[in-house]
Coordinates of C-alpha atoms in Angstrom, one line a residue:
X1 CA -32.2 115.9 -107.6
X2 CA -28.4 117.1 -108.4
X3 CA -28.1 119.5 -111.1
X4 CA -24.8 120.9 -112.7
X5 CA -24.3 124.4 -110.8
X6 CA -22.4 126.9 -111.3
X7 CA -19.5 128.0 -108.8
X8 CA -20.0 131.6 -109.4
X9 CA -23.7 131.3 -108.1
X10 CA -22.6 129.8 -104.8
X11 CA -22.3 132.4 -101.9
X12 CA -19.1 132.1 -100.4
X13 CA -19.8 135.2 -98.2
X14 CA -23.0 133.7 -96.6
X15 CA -20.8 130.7 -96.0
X16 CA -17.9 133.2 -94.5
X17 CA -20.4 134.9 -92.3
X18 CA -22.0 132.1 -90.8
X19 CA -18.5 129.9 -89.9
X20 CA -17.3 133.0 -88.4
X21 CA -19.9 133.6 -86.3
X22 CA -20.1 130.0 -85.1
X23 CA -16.5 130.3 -84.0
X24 CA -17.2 133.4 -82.2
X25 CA -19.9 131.8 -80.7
X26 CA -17.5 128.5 -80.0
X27 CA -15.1 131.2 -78.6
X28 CA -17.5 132.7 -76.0
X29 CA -19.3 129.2 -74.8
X30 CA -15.7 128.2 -73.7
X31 CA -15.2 130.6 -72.0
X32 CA -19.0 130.5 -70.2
X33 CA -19.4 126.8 -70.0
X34 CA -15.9 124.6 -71.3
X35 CA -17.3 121.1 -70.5
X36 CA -19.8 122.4 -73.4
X37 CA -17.4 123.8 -76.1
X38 CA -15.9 119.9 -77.7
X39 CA -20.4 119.4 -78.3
X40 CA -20.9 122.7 -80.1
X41 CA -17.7 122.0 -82.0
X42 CA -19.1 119.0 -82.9
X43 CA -22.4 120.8 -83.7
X44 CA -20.3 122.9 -85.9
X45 CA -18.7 120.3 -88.3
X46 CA -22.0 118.3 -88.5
X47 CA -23.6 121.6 -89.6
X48 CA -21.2 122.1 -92.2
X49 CA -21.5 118.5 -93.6
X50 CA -25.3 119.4 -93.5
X51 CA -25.1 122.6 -95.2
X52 CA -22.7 121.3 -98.0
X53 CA -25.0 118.5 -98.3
X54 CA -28.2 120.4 -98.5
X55 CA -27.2 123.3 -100.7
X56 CA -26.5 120.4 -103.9
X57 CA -29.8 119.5 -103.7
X58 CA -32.1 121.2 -105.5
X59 CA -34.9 122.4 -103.2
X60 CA -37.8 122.0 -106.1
X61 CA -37.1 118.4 -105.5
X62 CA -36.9 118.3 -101.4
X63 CA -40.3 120.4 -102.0
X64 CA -41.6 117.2 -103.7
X65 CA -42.1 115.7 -100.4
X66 CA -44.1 118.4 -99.0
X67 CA -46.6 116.2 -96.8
X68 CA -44.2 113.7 -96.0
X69 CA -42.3 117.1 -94.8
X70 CA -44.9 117.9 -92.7
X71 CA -46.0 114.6 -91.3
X72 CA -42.5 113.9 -90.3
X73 CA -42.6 116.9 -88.1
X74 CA -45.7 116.4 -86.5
X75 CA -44.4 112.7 -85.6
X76 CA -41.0 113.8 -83.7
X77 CA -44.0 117.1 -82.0
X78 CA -45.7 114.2 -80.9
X79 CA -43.2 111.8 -79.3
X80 CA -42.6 114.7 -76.8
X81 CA -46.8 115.7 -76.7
X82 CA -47.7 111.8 -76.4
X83 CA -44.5 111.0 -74.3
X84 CA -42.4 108.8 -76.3
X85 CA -39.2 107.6 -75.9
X86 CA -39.6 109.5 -73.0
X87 CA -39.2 113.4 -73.0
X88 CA -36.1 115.0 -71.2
X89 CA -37.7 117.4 -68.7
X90 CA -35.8 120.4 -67.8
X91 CA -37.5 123.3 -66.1
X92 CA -40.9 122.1 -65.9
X93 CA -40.8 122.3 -69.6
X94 CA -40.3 118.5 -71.5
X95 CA -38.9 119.6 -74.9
X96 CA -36.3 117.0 -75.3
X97 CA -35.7 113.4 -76.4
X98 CA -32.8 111.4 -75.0
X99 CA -32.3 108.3 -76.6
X100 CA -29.0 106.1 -75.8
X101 CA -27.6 109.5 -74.5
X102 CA -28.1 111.7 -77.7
X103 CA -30.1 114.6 -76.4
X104 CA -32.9 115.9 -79.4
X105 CA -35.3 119.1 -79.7
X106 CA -38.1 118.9 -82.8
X107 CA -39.2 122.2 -82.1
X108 CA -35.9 123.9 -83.2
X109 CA -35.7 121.6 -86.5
X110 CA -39.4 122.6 -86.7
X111 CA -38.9 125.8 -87.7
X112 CA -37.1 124.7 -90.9
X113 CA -39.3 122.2 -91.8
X114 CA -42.0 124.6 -91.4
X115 CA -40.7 127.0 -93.4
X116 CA -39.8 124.6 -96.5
X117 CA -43.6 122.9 -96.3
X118 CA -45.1 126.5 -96.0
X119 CA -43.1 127.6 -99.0
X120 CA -44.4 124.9 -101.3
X121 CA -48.2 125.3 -99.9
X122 CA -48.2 129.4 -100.5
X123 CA -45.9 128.4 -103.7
X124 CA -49.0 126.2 -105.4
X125 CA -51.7 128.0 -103.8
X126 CA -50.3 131.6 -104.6
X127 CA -53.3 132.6 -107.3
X128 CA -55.9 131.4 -104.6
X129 CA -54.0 132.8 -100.6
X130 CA -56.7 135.3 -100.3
X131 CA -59.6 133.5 -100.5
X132 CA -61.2 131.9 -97.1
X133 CA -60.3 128.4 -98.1
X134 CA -56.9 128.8 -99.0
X135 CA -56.0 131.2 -95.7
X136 CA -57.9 128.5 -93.1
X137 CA -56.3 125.9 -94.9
X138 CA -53.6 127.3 -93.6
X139 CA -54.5 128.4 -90.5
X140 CA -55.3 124.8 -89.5
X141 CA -52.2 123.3 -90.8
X142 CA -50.1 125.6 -88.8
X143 CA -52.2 125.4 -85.9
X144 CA -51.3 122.1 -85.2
X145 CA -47.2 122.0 -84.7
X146 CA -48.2 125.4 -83.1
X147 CA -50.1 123.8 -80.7
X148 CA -48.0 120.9 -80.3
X149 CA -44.8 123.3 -79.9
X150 CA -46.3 125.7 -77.0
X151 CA -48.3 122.6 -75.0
X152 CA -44.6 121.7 -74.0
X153 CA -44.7 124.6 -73.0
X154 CA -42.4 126.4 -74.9
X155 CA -44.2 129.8 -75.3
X156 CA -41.3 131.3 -77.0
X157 CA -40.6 129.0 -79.8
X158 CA -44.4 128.8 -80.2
X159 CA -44.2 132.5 -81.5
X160 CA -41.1 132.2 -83.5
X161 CA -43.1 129.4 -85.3
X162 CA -46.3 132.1 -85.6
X163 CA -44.2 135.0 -86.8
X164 CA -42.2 133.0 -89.3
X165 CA -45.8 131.4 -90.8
X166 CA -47.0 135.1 -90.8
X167 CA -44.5 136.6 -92.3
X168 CA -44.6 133.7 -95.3
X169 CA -48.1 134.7 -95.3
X170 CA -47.6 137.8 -96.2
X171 CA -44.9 137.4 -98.6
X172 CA -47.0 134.5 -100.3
X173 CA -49.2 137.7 -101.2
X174 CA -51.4 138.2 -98.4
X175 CA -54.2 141.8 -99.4
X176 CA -53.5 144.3 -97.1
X177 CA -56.5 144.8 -97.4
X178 CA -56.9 141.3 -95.6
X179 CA -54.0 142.4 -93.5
X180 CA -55.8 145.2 -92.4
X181 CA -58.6 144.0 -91.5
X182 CA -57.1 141.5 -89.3
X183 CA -55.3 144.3 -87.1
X184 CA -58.6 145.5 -86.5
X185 CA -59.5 142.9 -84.9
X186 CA -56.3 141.5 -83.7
X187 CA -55.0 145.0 -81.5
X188 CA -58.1 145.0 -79.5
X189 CA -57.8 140.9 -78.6
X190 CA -54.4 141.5 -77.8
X191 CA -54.8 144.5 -75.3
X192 CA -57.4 142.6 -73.8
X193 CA -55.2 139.4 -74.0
X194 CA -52.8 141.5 -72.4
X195 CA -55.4 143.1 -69.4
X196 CA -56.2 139.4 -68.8
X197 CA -52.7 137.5 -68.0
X198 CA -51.7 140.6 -65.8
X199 CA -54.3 139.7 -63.5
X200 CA -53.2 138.0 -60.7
X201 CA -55.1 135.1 -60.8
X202 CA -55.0 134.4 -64.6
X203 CA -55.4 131.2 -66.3
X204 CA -53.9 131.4 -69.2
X205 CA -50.2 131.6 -68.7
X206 CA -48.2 129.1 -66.7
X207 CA -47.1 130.3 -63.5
X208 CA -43.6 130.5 -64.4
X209 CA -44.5 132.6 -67.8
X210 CA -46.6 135.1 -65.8
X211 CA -43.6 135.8 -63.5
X212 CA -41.2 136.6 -66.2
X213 CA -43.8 139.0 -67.2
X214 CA -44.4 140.7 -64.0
X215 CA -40.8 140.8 -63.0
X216 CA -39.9 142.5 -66.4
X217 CA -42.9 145.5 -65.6
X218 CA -42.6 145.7 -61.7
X219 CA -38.7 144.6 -61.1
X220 CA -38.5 146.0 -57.6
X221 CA -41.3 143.8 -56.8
X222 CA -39.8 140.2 -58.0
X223 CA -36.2 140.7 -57.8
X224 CA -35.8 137.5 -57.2
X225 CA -36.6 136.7 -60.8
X226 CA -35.4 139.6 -62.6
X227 CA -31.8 139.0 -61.3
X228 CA -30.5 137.1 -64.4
X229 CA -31.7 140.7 -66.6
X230 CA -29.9 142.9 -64.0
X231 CA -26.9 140.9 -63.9
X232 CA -27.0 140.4 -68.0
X233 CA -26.8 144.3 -68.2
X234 CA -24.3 145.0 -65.6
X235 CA -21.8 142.4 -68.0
X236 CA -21.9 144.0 -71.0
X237 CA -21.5 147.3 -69.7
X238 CA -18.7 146.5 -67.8
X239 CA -17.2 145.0 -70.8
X240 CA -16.7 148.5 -72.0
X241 CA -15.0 148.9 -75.3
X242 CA -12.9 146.4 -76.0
X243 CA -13.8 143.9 -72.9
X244 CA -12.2 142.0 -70.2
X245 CA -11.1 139.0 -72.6
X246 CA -12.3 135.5 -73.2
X247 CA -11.0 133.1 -70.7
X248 CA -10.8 136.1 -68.0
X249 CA -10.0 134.8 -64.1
X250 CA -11.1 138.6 -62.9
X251 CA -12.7 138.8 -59.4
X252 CA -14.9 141.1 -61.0
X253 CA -16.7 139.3 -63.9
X254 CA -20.3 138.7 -63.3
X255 CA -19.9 135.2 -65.1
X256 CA -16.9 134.3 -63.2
X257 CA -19.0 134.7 -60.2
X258 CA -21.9 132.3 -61.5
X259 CA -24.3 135.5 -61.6
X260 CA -25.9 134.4 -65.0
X261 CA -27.0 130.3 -64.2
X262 CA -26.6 128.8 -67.8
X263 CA -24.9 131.7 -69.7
X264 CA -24.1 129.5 -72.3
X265 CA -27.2 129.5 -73.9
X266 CA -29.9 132.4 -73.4
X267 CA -27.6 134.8 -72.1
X268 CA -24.6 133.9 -73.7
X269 CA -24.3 138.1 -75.8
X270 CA -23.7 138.6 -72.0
X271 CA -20.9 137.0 -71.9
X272 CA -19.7 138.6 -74.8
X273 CA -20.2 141.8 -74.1
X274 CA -18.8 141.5 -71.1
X275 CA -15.1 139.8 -72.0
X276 CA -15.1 140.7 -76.2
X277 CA -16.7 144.7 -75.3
X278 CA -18.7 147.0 -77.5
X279 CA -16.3 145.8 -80.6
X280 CA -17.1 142.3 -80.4
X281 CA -20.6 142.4 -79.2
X282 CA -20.9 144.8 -82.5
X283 CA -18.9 142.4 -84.7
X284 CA -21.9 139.4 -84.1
X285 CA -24.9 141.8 -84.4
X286 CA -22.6 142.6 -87.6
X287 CA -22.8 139.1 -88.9
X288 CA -26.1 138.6 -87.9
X289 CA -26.9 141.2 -90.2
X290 CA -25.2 140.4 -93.1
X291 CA -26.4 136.9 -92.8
X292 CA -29.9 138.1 -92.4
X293 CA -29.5 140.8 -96.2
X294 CA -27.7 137.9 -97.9
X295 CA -30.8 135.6 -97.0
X296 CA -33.1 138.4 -98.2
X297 CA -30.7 139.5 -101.5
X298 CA -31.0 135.6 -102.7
X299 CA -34.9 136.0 -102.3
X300 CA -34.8 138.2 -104.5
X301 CA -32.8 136.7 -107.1
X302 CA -34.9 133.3 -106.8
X303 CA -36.1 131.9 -109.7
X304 CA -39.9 130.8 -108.0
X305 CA -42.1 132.2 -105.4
X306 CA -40.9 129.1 -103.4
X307 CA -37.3 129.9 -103.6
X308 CA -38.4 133.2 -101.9
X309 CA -40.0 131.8 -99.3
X310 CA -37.6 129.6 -98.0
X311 CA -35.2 132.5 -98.0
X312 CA -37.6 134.9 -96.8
X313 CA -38.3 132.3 -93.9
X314 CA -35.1 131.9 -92.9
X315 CA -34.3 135.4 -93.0
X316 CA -37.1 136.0 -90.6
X317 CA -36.5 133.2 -88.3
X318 CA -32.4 134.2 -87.8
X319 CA -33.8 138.3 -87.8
X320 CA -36.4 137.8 -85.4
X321 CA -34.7 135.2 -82.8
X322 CA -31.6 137.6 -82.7
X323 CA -34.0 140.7 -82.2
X324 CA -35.8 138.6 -79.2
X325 CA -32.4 137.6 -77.7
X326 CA -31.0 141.0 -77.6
X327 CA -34.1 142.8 -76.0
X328 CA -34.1 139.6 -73.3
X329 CA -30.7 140.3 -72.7
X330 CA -30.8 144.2 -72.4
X331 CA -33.9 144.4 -70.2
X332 CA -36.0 145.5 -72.9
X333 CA -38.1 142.8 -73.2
X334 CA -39.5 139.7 -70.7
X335 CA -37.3 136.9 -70.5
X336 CA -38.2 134.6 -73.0
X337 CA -35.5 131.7 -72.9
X338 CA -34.8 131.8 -77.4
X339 CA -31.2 131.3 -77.8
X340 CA -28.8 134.0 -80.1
X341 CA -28.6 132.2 -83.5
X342 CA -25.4 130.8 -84.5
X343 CA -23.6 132.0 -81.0
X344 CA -25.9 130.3 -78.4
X345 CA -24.9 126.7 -77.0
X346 CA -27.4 123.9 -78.5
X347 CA -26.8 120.8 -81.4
X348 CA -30.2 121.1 -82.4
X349 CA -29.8 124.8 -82.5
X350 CA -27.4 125.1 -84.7
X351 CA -27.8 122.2 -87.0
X352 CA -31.1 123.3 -87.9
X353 CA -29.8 126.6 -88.8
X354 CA -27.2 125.1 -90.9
X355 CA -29.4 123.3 -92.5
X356 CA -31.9 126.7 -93.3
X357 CA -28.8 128.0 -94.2
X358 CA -28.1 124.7 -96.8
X359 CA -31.2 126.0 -98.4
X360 CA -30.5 129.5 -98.6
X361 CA -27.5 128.4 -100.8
X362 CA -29.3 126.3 -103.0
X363 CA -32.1 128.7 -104.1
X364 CA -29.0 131.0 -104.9
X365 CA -27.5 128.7 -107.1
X366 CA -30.7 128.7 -109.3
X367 CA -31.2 132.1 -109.6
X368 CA -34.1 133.5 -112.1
X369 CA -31.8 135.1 -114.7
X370 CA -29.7 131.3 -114.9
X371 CA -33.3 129.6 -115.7
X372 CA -34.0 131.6 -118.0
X373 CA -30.9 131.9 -119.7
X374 CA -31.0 127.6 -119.3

């Protein structure tokens, strides 16, 4: 379970990059929400102790549990699907536990968990992922937290979970040939998918979904539900180039005038643009990035196919979720409700990250050249 590491190997700068940013993040959430900041300290530390804690074990043996993994995540999907210990409804939405005033989400730590089963499954079955049984295999296991995840609803997790499995699809060593032939098929269904929910008597969105949608395309139309977008953009521009400052009491700050409900969490890049400016809104894209290259750079260095994918996963997961938050945030995309990795307000959040990021670490300390030289 512990093996004898080597300092050198452990990455110090990933470490760096992601504190940094969660103090940002700490930074900004006091300043949008302060009765919140003391929880996502706290979030912090336990994150930390998580990290350390998961980066000394060796991932080949966490992978040894890989369908006690995966039944342990569909058990804490299903106390929210099969309401128990009664779900913590918030929006319409129940995605929550609350039990003796500890507030959980098991979609969030989901995502990790998913991505460390998914890296042993494509890991073993890597001579065999393009044949049909292998790739419905699969399909089936991943259709089931899927499911699960978006009947909370929670459409927007749902495809973080989708595009993470994909992408450790495709690195597994998915044909393009495969690939391919999938888009074939797949960019008609979605332009028809697409036709259909714009309808205005569609079924297969829920009412509040199909609104963000139509709000984003005809704005003039619903301004009543595009004003969080609106309001987002008219922050960080105002925040010009260096900002307004954290902790501002301006008349003029669209957060000091509540424009933004909740800007802790979604729209919380809103709040730094608006008081930390182009500089500090480009410093956390910054780290973001770097985060994202070191996940991808100890991928590559990994000593299994495994060890790849749980980078590669993670990589995705922290890429894509900041790309989602961004567009959200700017207008270019439908508001979606995924918080900005690492900056956002949210325990689960963040732990869970931490704890992808515990991983990350421990592939790099076993990189290929120190087996082989072992």
């Amino acid at each position: 379970m512990l093996k004898q590491y080597h300092i050198k190997h452990y990455n110090f700068r990933l470490v760096i990059y992601v504190v940094a940013l969660t103090m940002i993040g700490i930074s900004v959430i006091g300043s949008a929400q302060e009765s919140v900041q003391d929880k996502q300290i706290a979030g912090l530390l336990i994150g930390l102790v998580a990290m350390l804690t998961v980066s000394l074990i060796d991932y080949s043996f966490i992978l040894r549990f890989n369908w006690l993994i995966y039944a342990f995540n569909l058990g804490m999907l299903g106390l929210i699907t099969f309401h128990i210990l009664g779900g913590d409804a918030r929006g319409g939405a129940v995605r929550w536990i609350e039990v003796a005033g500890f507030r959980f989400q098991p979609s969030e730590l989901s995502k990790v968990l998913l991505i460390l089963f998914f890296a042993w499954f494509f890991g073993k079955f890597h001579e065999k992922i393009n044949t049909l049984p292998v790739i419905a295999a699969s399909g089936v296991l991943i259709f089931i937290p899927w499911f699960m995840v978006e009947n909370q609803p929670d459409l927007s997790t749902s495809i973080v979970i989708a595009v993470i499995f994909l992408s450790l699809l495709f690195l597994g060593g998915l044909s393009y040939k495969i690939i391919l032939g999938v888009l074939a098929v797949v960019i008609p269904a979605a332009a028809l998918f697409i036709y259909l929910i714009l309808q205005p008597d569609q079924k297969i969105l829920e009412d509040y979904q199909w609104i963000r949608i139509m709000s984003w395309l005809q704005p003039e139309k619903y301004a009543e539900n595009v004003f969080q977008q609106k309001n987002s953009i008219m922050a960080i521009g105002s925040g010009q180039l260096w900002g307004k400052g954290l902790n501002n009491d301006t008349v003029f700050s669209v957060k000091n005038g509540n424009f933004i409900p909740e800007p802790q969490t979604d729209f919380i890049f809103a709040v730094a643009g608006e008081e930390l400016g182009f500089v500090g809104s480009a410093i956390i894209l910054a780290l973001l990035l770097l985060i994202v290259i070191e996940c991808i750079l100890m991928g590559r260095r990994a000593k299994d196919l495994s060890g790849q994918l749980i980078c590669g996963g993670v990589a995705v997961w922290i890429g894509f979720q900041t790309f989602v938050n961004i567009c959200v945030v700017t207008g270019m995309m439908p508001n979606t409700g995924l918080t900005l990795p690492f900056v956002s307000y949210g325990l689960t959040s963040l732990v869970s990250l931490f704890i992808g990021i515990g991983l990350v670490l421990n592939v790099g300390l076993q990189p290929l050249k120190y087996r082989m030289e072992g």
